[in-house]
Amino acid sequence: MDKNFRNFFIRYNYNDEKGFTCQIPTSEKNVHLSIAFNNKSKEFNIHFTDDNIKKSGAKRYNFILVMSAFRFFLLINRFEKLYDFNHLKVIRESKTSLGKLKKNGFMIFHLPVSVLETKLLHISQQGKKIRFRKNSDLNALADGFHPVTNIHSYNTTIFQAYKWKGEHLSFQGIIFKPNISGKLYFVPKKKYNRFLKQSAIAFYNYINKYPTPETLEFRKIAFDNLKHPYQISK
């Protein structure tokens, strides 16, 4: 496997004294993004850590967002309700049938967790660190593609939909299959991307409504990425 993929990892740590930290690598060597909640200061923060800096006392952390616990949980509570309402609305407007999905030549991607853990991912530190295996069996990914007619054979509720375009499989969107009803809902990729973009804008607008110096850098980064709100990837 490519070295860049082998070096990719996600690490999660938690203890009662310090709180939690989720670390995600960036495209810069030895620089990672941390999303954290500090139990001592009762603050939520997002920051970059530069492990290239070894000098004692030098600044290794670049905080782009710091928010009090009260404001953070208030934000989550309010945004979660809005997100869930709009998410359900997008799904309910996209009801389909197995016949229509089959007619469009869709395939679904489904890979058992056991295959992910044994052939593709290496999970260590009691489940706190996940990275790609050095000897990952990429052929296992090919085994994850199935005819859409197999969709009711799996307990999974969300599937990625693909179809052949020439010699390549092209991602088409998301299929939702609530276990209770057994009904199917297909949300095309453009529609789902637009929903995610609009959700991100709503999140940004809420933070920007109550600006503080501790959220300025995050608001700048968010604005640069969201200033073209309806630019959807093909």
PDB file of C-alpha atoms in Angstrom:
ATOM      1  CA  MET A   1       0.000   0.000   0.000  1.00  0.00           C
ATOM      2  CA  ASP A   2       1.095   3.577  -0.702  1.00  0.00           C
ATOM      3  CA  LYS A   3       3.171   5.043   2.147  1.00  0.00           C
ATOM      4  CA  ASN A   4       0.838   8.043   2.530  1.00  0.00           C
ATOM      5  CA  PHE A   5      -2.076   5.724   3.260  1.00  0.00           C
ATOM      6  CA  ARG A   6      -0.023   3.634   5.689  1.00  0.00           C
ATOM      7  CA  ASN A   7       0.853   6.764   7.651  1.00  0.00           C
ATOM      8  CA  PHE A   8      -2.774   7.834   7.930  1.00  0.00           C
ATOM      9  CA  PHE A   9      -4.248   7.208  11.374  1.00  0.00           C
ATOM     10  CA  ILE A  10      -7.000   8.282  13.742  1.00  0.00           C
ATOM     11  CA  ARG A  11      -6.254   8.238  17.464  1.00  0.00           C
ATOM     12  CA  TYR A  12      -8.760   8.744  20.264  1.00  0.00           C
ATOM     13  CA  ASN A  13      -7.797   9.232  23.923  1.00  0.00           C
ATOM     14  CA  TYR A  14      -9.908   9.826  27.023  1.00  0.00           C
ATOM     15  CA  ASN A  15      -9.361  10.030  30.749  1.00  0.00           C
ATOM     16  CA  ASP A  16     -11.405  11.602  33.545  1.00  0.00           C
ATOM     17  CA  GLU A  17      -8.716  14.132  34.415  1.00  0.00           C
ATOM     18  CA  LYS A  18      -7.827  15.543  30.979  1.00  0.00           C
ATOM     19  CA  GLY A  19     -10.948  14.801  28.905  1.00  0.00           C
ATOM     20  CA  PHE A  20     -10.941  13.536  25.325  1.00  0.00           C
ATOM     21  CA  THR A  21      -8.804  14.154  22.268  1.00  0.00           C
ATOM     22  CA  CYS A  22      -9.312  12.908  18.707  1.00  0.00           C
ATOM     23  CA  GLN A  23      -6.211  13.266  16.516  1.00  0.00           C
ATOM     24  CA  ILE A  24      -6.353  13.244  12.720  1.00  0.00           C
ATOM     25  CA  PRO A  25      -3.300  13.662  10.432  1.00  0.00           C
ATOM     26  CA  THR A  26      -3.101  16.442   7.850  1.00  0.00           C
ATOM     27  CA  SER A  27      -1.382  16.625   4.470  1.00  0.00           C
ATOM     28  CA  GLU A  28       1.598  18.300   6.202  1.00  0.00           C
ATOM     29  CA  LYS A  29       4.241  15.927   7.529  1.00  0.00           C
ATOM     30  CA  ASN A  30       4.127  15.484  11.331  1.00  0.00           C
ATOM     31  CA  VAL A  31       1.246  17.950  11.678  1.00  0.00           C
ATOM     32  CA  HIS A  32      -2.100  16.707  12.977  1.00  0.00           C
ATOM     33  CA  LEU A  33      -5.476  18.183  13.804  1.00  0.00           C
ATOM     34  CA  SER A  34      -6.887  17.656  17.286  1.00  0.00           C
ATOM     35  CA  ILE A  35     -10.517  17.952  18.376  1.00  0.00           C
ATOM     36  CA  ALA A  36     -10.618  18.029  22.149  1.00  0.00           C
ATOM     37  CA  PHE A  37     -12.593  18.734  25.302  1.00  0.00           C
ATOM     38  CA  ASN A  38     -10.552  19.772  28.340  1.00  0.00           C
ATOM     39  CA  ASN A  39     -12.091  18.628  31.622  1.00  0.00           C
ATOM     40  CA  LYS A  40      -9.912  20.997  33.659  1.00  0.00           C
ATOM     41  CA  SER A  41     -10.787  24.234  31.864  1.00  0.00           C
ATOM     42  CA  LYS A  42     -14.232  22.976  30.786  1.00  0.00           C
ATOM     43  CA  GLU A  43     -13.534  24.051  27.221  1.00  0.00           C
ATOM     44  CA  PHE A  44     -13.956  22.531  23.776  1.00  0.00           C
ATOM     45  CA  ASN A  45     -11.168  23.300  21.304  1.00  0.00           C
ATOM     46  CA  ILE A  46      -9.796  22.521  17.855  1.00  0.00           C
ATOM     47  CA  HIS A  47      -6.079  22.960  17.242  1.00  0.00           C
ATOM     48  CA  PHE A  48      -3.184  21.938  15.016  1.00  0.00           C
ATOM     49  CA  THR A  49      -0.105  20.334  16.565  1.00  0.00           C
ATOM     50  CA  ASP A  50       3.264  20.596  14.795  1.00  0.00           C
ATOM     51  CA  ASP A  51       5.483  17.704  15.923  1.00  0.00           C
ATOM     52  CA  ASN A  52       8.332  19.062  13.788  1.00  0.00           C
ATOM     53  CA  ILE A  53       8.959  21.636  16.529  1.00  0.00           C
ATOM     54  CA  LYS A  54      11.233  20.023  19.104  1.00  0.00           C
ATOM     55  CA  LYS A  55      12.666  23.083  20.856  1.00  0.00           C
ATOM     56  CA  SER A  56      11.678  23.318  24.508  1.00  0.00           C
ATOM     57  CA  GLY A  57       9.195  26.127  25.156  1.00  0.00           C
ATOM     58  CA  ALA A  58       8.483  26.712  21.459  1.00  0.00           C
ATOM     59  CA  LYS A  59       4.873  26.989  20.327  1.00  0.00           C
ATOM     60  CA  ARG A  60       3.688  23.644  18.923  1.00  0.00           C
ATOM     61  CA  TYR A  61      -0.053  24.272  19.138  1.00  0.00           C
ATOM     62  CA  ASN A  62      -2.138  26.514  16.895  1.00  0.00           C
ATOM     63  CA  PHE A  63      -5.652  26.909  18.333  1.00  0.00           C
ATOM     64  CA  ILE A  64      -8.298  27.789  15.738  1.00  0.00           C
ATOM     65  CA  LEU A  65     -11.363  27.449  17.982  1.00  0.00           C
ATOM     66  CA  VAL A  66     -11.923  27.574  21.745  1.00  0.00           C
ATOM     67  CA  MET A  67     -15.417  27.469  23.228  1.00  0.00           C
ATOM     68  CA  SER A  68     -16.766  27.153  26.772  1.00  0.00           C
ATOM     69  CA  ALA A  69     -18.538  23.922  27.712  1.00  0.00           C
ATOM     70  CA  PHE A  70     -21.882  25.726  28.109  1.00  0.00           C
ATOM     71  CA  ARG A  71     -21.761  27.331  24.681  1.00  0.00           C
ATOM     72  CA  PHE A  72     -20.457  24.161  23.022  1.00  0.00           C
ATOM     73  CA  PHE A  73     -23.220  21.906  24.348  1.00  0.00           C
ATOM     74  CA  LEU A  74     -25.834  24.585  23.598  1.00  0.00           C
ATOM     75  CA  LEU A  75     -24.567  24.682  20.007  1.00  0.00           C
ATOM     76  CA  ILE A  76     -24.681  20.881  19.700  1.00  0.00           C
ATOM     77  CA  ASN A  77     -28.197  20.728  21.131  1.00  0.00           C
ATOM     78  CA  ARG A  78     -29.592  23.364  18.771  1.00  0.00           C
ATOM     79  CA  PHE A  79     -27.719  22.247  15.669  1.00  0.00           C
ATOM     80  CA  GLU A  80     -28.542  18.555  16.189  1.00  0.00           C
ATOM     81  CA  LYS A  81     -32.299  19.237  16.079  1.00  0.00           C
ATOM     82  CA  LEU A  82     -32.005  21.293  12.879  1.00  0.00           C
ATOM     83  CA  TYR A  83     -29.693  18.722  11.269  1.00  0.00           C
ATOM     84  CA  ASP A  84     -31.931  15.748  12.126  1.00  0.00           C
ATOM     85  CA  PHE A  85     -35.062  17.516  10.821  1.00  0.00           C
ATOM     86  CA  ASN A  86     -33.482  18.450   7.465  1.00  0.00           C
ATOM     87  CA  HIS A  87     -31.762  15.071   7.137  1.00  0.00           C
ATOM     88  CA  LEU A  88     -35.060  13.221   7.531  1.00  0.00           C
ATOM     89  CA  LYS A  89     -36.706  15.635   5.080  1.00  0.00           C
ATOM     90  CA  VAL A  90     -34.079  14.923   2.403  1.00  0.00           C
ATOM     91  CA  ILE A  91     -34.516  11.176   2.874  1.00  0.00           C
ATOM     92  CA  ARG A  92     -38.326  11.185   2.881  1.00  0.00           C
ATOM     93  CA  GLU A  93     -38.369  13.137  -0.378  1.00  0.00           C
ATOM     94  CA  SER A  94     -36.228  10.446  -2.018  1.00  0.00           C
ATOM     95  CA  LYS A  95     -38.356   7.302  -1.769  1.00  0.00           C
ATOM     96  CA  THR A  96     -37.592   4.717  -4.445  1.00  0.00           C
ATOM     97  CA  SER A  97     -38.025   1.012  -5.150  1.00  0.00           C
ATOM     98  CA  LEU A  98     -35.721  -1.918  -5.697  1.00  0.00           C
ATOM     99  CA  GLY A  99     -36.971  -2.144  -9.293  1.00  0.00           C
ATOM    100  CA  LYS A 100     -35.894   1.432 -10.063  1.00  0.00           C
ATOM    101  CA  LEU A 101     -32.479   0.881  -8.485  1.00  0.00           C
ATOM    102  CA  LYS A 102     -32.007  -2.325 -10.469  1.00  0.00           C
ATOM    103  CA  LYS A 103     -33.138  -0.592 -13.686  1.00  0.00           C
ATOM    104  CA  ASN A 104     -30.417   2.042 -13.179  1.00  0.00           C
ATOM    105  CA  GLY A 105     -27.792  -0.680 -12.884  1.00  0.00           C
ATOM    106  CA  PHE A 106     -26.766   0.235  -9.337  1.00  0.00           C
ATOM    107  CA  MET A 107     -24.385  -1.764  -7.197  1.00  0.00           C
ATOM    108  CA  ILE A 108     -23.986  -1.390  -3.429  1.00  0.00           C
ATOM    109  CA  PHE A 109     -20.864  -1.475  -1.298  1.00  0.00           C
ATOM    110  CA  HIS A 110     -20.986  -3.635   1.812  1.00  0.00           C
ATOM    111  CA  LEU A 111     -17.919  -4.942   3.632  1.00  0.00           C
ATOM    112  CA  PRO A 112     -18.246  -6.820   6.952  1.00  0.00           C
ATOM    113  CA  VAL A 113     -16.469  -5.275   9.945  1.00  0.00           C
ATOM    114  CA  SER A 114     -14.528  -8.519  10.387  1.00  0.00           C
ATOM    115  CA  VAL A 115     -12.983  -8.104   6.908  1.00  0.00           C
ATOM    116  CA  LEU A 116     -12.094  -4.451   7.586  1.00  0.00           C
ATOM    117  CA  GLU A 117     -10.322  -5.380  10.811  1.00  0.00           C
ATOM    118  CA  THR A 118      -8.441  -8.422   9.504  1.00  0.00           C
ATOM    119  CA  LYS A 119      -7.508  -7.352   5.960  1.00  0.00           C
ATOM    120  CA  LEU A 120      -7.455  -3.541   5.822  1.00  0.00           C
ATOM    121  CA  LEU A 121      -7.216  -1.850   9.218  1.00  0.00           C
ATOM    122  CA  HIS A 122      -4.932  -2.257  12.196  1.00  0.00           C
ATOM    123  CA  ILE A 123      -6.603  -1.335  15.482  1.00  0.00           C
ATOM    124  CA  SER A 124      -4.313  -0.898  18.487  1.00  0.00           C
ATOM    125  CA  GLN A 125      -4.119   0.716  21.927  1.00  0.00           C
ATOM    126  CA  GLN A 126      -7.337  -1.018  22.995  1.00  0.00           C
ATOM    127  CA  GLY A 127      -9.269   0.358  20.054  1.00  0.00           C
ATOM    128  CA  LYS A 128      -7.990   3.923  20.460  1.00  0.00           C
ATOM    129  CA  LYS A 129      -5.814   4.021  17.330  1.00  0.00           C
ATOM    130  CA  ILE A 130      -6.839   2.999  13.814  1.00  0.00           C
ATOM    131  CA  ARG A 131      -4.564   2.917  10.789  1.00  0.00           C
ATOM    132  CA  PHE A 132      -4.217   1.019   7.514  1.00  0.00           C
ATOM    133  CA  ARG A 133      -2.261  -2.243   7.664  1.00  0.00           C
ATOM    134  CA  LYS A 134       1.125  -2.311   5.920  1.00  0.00           C
ATOM    135  CA  ASN A 135       0.074  -5.502   4.153  1.00  0.00           C
ATOM    136  CA  SER A 136      -3.518  -4.426   3.497  1.00  0.00           C
ATOM    137  CA  ASP A 137      -5.346  -6.729   1.087  1.00  0.00           C
ATOM    138  CA  LEU A 138      -6.893  -4.247  -1.352  1.00  0.00           C
ATOM    139  CA  ASN A 139      -8.595  -7.121  -3.165  1.00  0.00           C
ATOM    140  CA  ALA A 140     -10.934  -7.235  -0.175  1.00  0.00           C
ATOM    141  CA  LEU A 141     -12.377  -3.897  -1.324  1.00  0.00           C
ATOM    142  CA  ALA A 142     -13.422  -5.449  -4.638  1.00  0.00           C
ATOM    143  CA  ASP A 143     -15.289  -8.138  -2.708  1.00  0.00           C
ATOM    144  CA  GLY A 144     -17.393  -5.404  -1.099  1.00  0.00           C
ATOM    145  CA  PHE A 145     -19.347  -4.588  -4.290  1.00  0.00           C
ATOM    146  CA  HIS A 146     -22.651  -6.435  -4.698  1.00  0.00           C
ATOM    147  CA  PRO A 147     -25.717  -6.268  -6.965  1.00  0.00           C
ATOM    148  CA  VAL A 148     -28.349  -3.914  -5.545  1.00  0.00           C
ATOM    149  CA  THR A 149     -30.764  -6.861  -5.433  1.00  0.00           C
ATOM    150  CA  ASN A 150     -28.772  -8.164  -2.432  1.00  0.00           C
ATOM    151  CA  ILE A 151     -29.602  -5.077  -0.347  1.00  0.00           C
ATOM    152  CA  HIS A 152     -32.185  -6.831   1.837  1.00  0.00           C
ATOM    153  CA  SER A 153     -29.632  -9.504   2.756  1.00  0.00           C
ATOM    154  CA  TYR A 154     -27.751  -7.105   5.043  1.00  0.00           C
ATOM    155  CA  ASN A 155     -28.762  -5.457   8.318  1.00  0.00           C
ATOM    156  CA  THR A 156     -26.931  -2.260   7.341  1.00  0.00           C
ATOM    157  CA  THR A 157     -29.161   0.822   6.993  1.00  0.00           C
ATOM    158  CA  ILE A 158     -26.905   3.019   4.817  1.00  0.00           C
ATOM    159  CA  PHE A 159     -25.251   1.962   1.563  1.00  0.00           C
ATOM    160  CA  GLN A 160     -23.085   3.687  -1.017  1.00  0.00           C
ATOM    161  CA  ALA A 161     -24.476   3.260  -4.540  1.00  0.00           C
ATOM    162  CA  TYR A 162     -22.269   2.802  -7.615  1.00  0.00           C
ATOM    163  CA  LYS A 163     -22.707   2.027 -11.300  1.00  0.00           C
ATOM    164  CA  TRP A 164     -20.370   1.166 -14.125  1.00  0.00           C
ATOM    165  CA  LYS A 165     -19.309   4.027 -16.397  1.00  0.00           C
ATOM    166  CA  GLY A 166     -17.072   2.503 -19.014  1.00  0.00           C
ATOM    167  CA  GLU A 167     -14.423   0.525 -17.152  1.00  0.00           C
ATOM    168  CA  HIS A 168     -14.850   2.397 -13.871  1.00  0.00           C
ATOM    169  CA  LEU A 169     -17.308   2.272 -10.998  1.00  0.00           C
ATOM    170  CA  SER A 170     -18.787   5.715 -10.403  1.00  0.00           C
ATOM    171  CA  PHE A 171     -20.254   6.795  -7.057  1.00  0.00           C
ATOM    172  CA  GLN A 172     -23.927   7.749  -7.523  1.00  0.00           C
ATOM    173  CA  GLY A 173     -25.276   8.538  -4.064  1.00  0.00           C
ATOM    174  CA  ILE A 174     -26.579   7.090  -0.817  1.00  0.00           C
ATOM    175  CA  ILE A 175     -29.262   4.433  -0.341  1.00  0.00           C
ATOM    176  CA  PHE A 176     -31.073   4.395   3.007  1.00  0.00           C
ATOM    177  CA  LYS A 177     -32.881   1.264   4.177  1.00  0.00           C
ATOM    178  CA  PRO A 178     -34.627   1.745   7.546  1.00  0.00           C
ATOM    179  CA  ASN A 179     -34.805  -1.677   9.190  1.00  0.00           C
ATOM    180  CA  ILE A 180     -38.301  -1.115  10.555  1.00  0.00           C
ATOM    181  CA  SER A 181     -40.135  -0.508   7.279  1.00  0.00           C
ATOM    182  CA  GLY A 182     -37.851  -2.123   4.728  1.00  0.00           C
ATOM    183  CA  LYS A 183     -38.539   0.800   2.377  1.00  0.00           C
ATOM    184  CA  LEU A 184     -35.752   2.212   0.221  1.00  0.00           C
ATOM    185  CA  TYR A 185     -34.668   5.825  -0.247  1.00  0.00           C
ATOM    186  CA  PHE A 186     -32.051   6.946  -2.763  1.00  0.00           C
ATOM    187  CA  VAL A 187     -30.410  10.374  -2.381  1.00  0.00           C
ATOM    188  CA  PRO A 188     -28.256  11.311  -5.427  1.00  0.00           C
ATOM    189  CA  LYS A 189     -24.755  12.544  -4.627  1.00  0.00           C
ATOM    190  CA  LYS A 190     -25.434  16.126  -5.768  1.00  0.00           C
ATOM    191  CA  LYS A 191     -28.508  16.395  -3.557  1.00  0.00           C
ATOM    192  CA  TYR A 192     -26.702  14.913  -0.554  1.00  0.00           C
ATOM    193  CA  ASN A 193     -23.647  17.115  -1.098  1.00  0.00           C
ATOM    194  CA  ARG A 194     -25.935  20.151  -1.198  1.00  0.00           C
ATOM    195  CA  PHE A 195     -27.548  19.086   2.087  1.00  0.00           C
ATOM    196  CA  LEU A 196     -24.127  18.697   3.745  1.00  0.00           C
ATOM    197  CA  LYS A 197     -23.027  22.083   2.397  1.00  0.00           C
ATOM    198  CA  GLN A 198     -26.149  23.803   3.701  1.00  0.00           C
ATOM    199  CA  SER A 199     -25.696  22.129   7.100  1.00  0.00           C
ATOM    200  CA  ALA A 200     -22.124  23.414   7.258  1.00  0.00           C
ATOM    201  CA  ILE A 201     -23.336  26.922   6.395  1.00  0.00           C
ATOM    202  CA  ALA A 202     -25.933  26.784   9.185  1.00  0.00           C
ATOM    203  CA  PHE A 203     -23.219  25.682  11.616  1.00  0.00           C
ATOM    204  CA  TYR A 204     -20.954  28.539  10.497  1.00  0.00           C
ATOM    205  CA  ASN A 205     -23.752  31.119  10.717  1.00  0.00           C
ATOM    206  CA  TYR A 206     -24.514  30.122  14.297  1.00  0.00           C
ATOM    207  CA  ILE A 207     -20.880  30.491  15.400  1.00  0.00           C
ATOM    208  CA  ASN A 208     -20.516  33.728  13.445  1.00  0.00           C
ATOM    209  CA  LYS A 209     -23.635  35.161  15.104  1.00  0.00           C
ATOM    210  CA  TYR A 210     -21.749  35.285  18.418  1.00  0.00           C
ATOM    211  CA  PRO A 211     -18.173  36.119  17.332  1.00  0.00           C
ATOM    212  CA  THR A 212     -15.293  35.869  19.771  1.00  0.00           C
ATOM    213  CA  PRO A 213     -11.518  36.185  19.252  1.00  0.00           C
ATOM    214  CA  GLU A 214     -11.182  32.481  20.162  1.00  0.00           C
ATOM    215  CA  THR A 215     -13.320  31.424  17.179  1.00  0.00           C
ATOM    216  CA  LEU A 216     -11.953  33.940  14.635  1.00  0.00           C
ATOM    217  CA  GLU A 217      -9.476  31.610  12.915  1.00  0.00           C
ATOM    218  CA  PHE A 218     -12.072  28.850  12.599  1.00  0.00           C
ATOM    219  CA  ARG A 219     -14.583  31.313  11.126  1.00  0.00           C
ATOM    220  CA  LYS A 220     -11.991  32.471   8.572  1.00  0.00           C
ATOM    221  CA  ILE A 221     -11.256  28.899   7.478  1.00  0.00           C
ATOM    222  CA  ALA A 222     -14.968  28.043   7.321  1.00  0.00           C
ATOM    223  CA  PHE A 223     -15.784  31.154   5.285  1.00  0.00           C
ATOM    224  CA  ASP A 224     -13.047  30.408   2.742  1.00  0.00           C
ATOM    225  CA  ASN A 225     -14.510  26.934   2.221  1.00  0.00           C
ATOM    226  CA  LEU A 226     -18.162  27.958   2.208  1.00  0.00           C
ATOM    227  CA  LYS A 227     -18.194  31.216   0.243  1.00  0.00           C
ATOM    228  CA  HIS A 228     -19.454  29.303  -2.817  1.00  0.00           C
ATOM    229  CA  PRO A 229     -22.354  27.532  -1.044  1.00  0.00           C
ATOM    230  CA  TYR A 230     -23.825  25.736  -4.045  1.00  0.00           C
ATOM    231  CA  GLN A 231     -20.636  24.577  -5.699  1.00  0.00           C
ATOM    232  CA  ILE A 232     -21.206  20.828  -5.828  1.00  0.00           C
ATOM    233  CA  SER A 233     -18.543  18.286  -6.757  1.00  0.00           C
ATOM    234  CA  LYS A 234     -19.256  16.177  -9.803  1.00  0.00           C
TER     235      LYS A 234
END
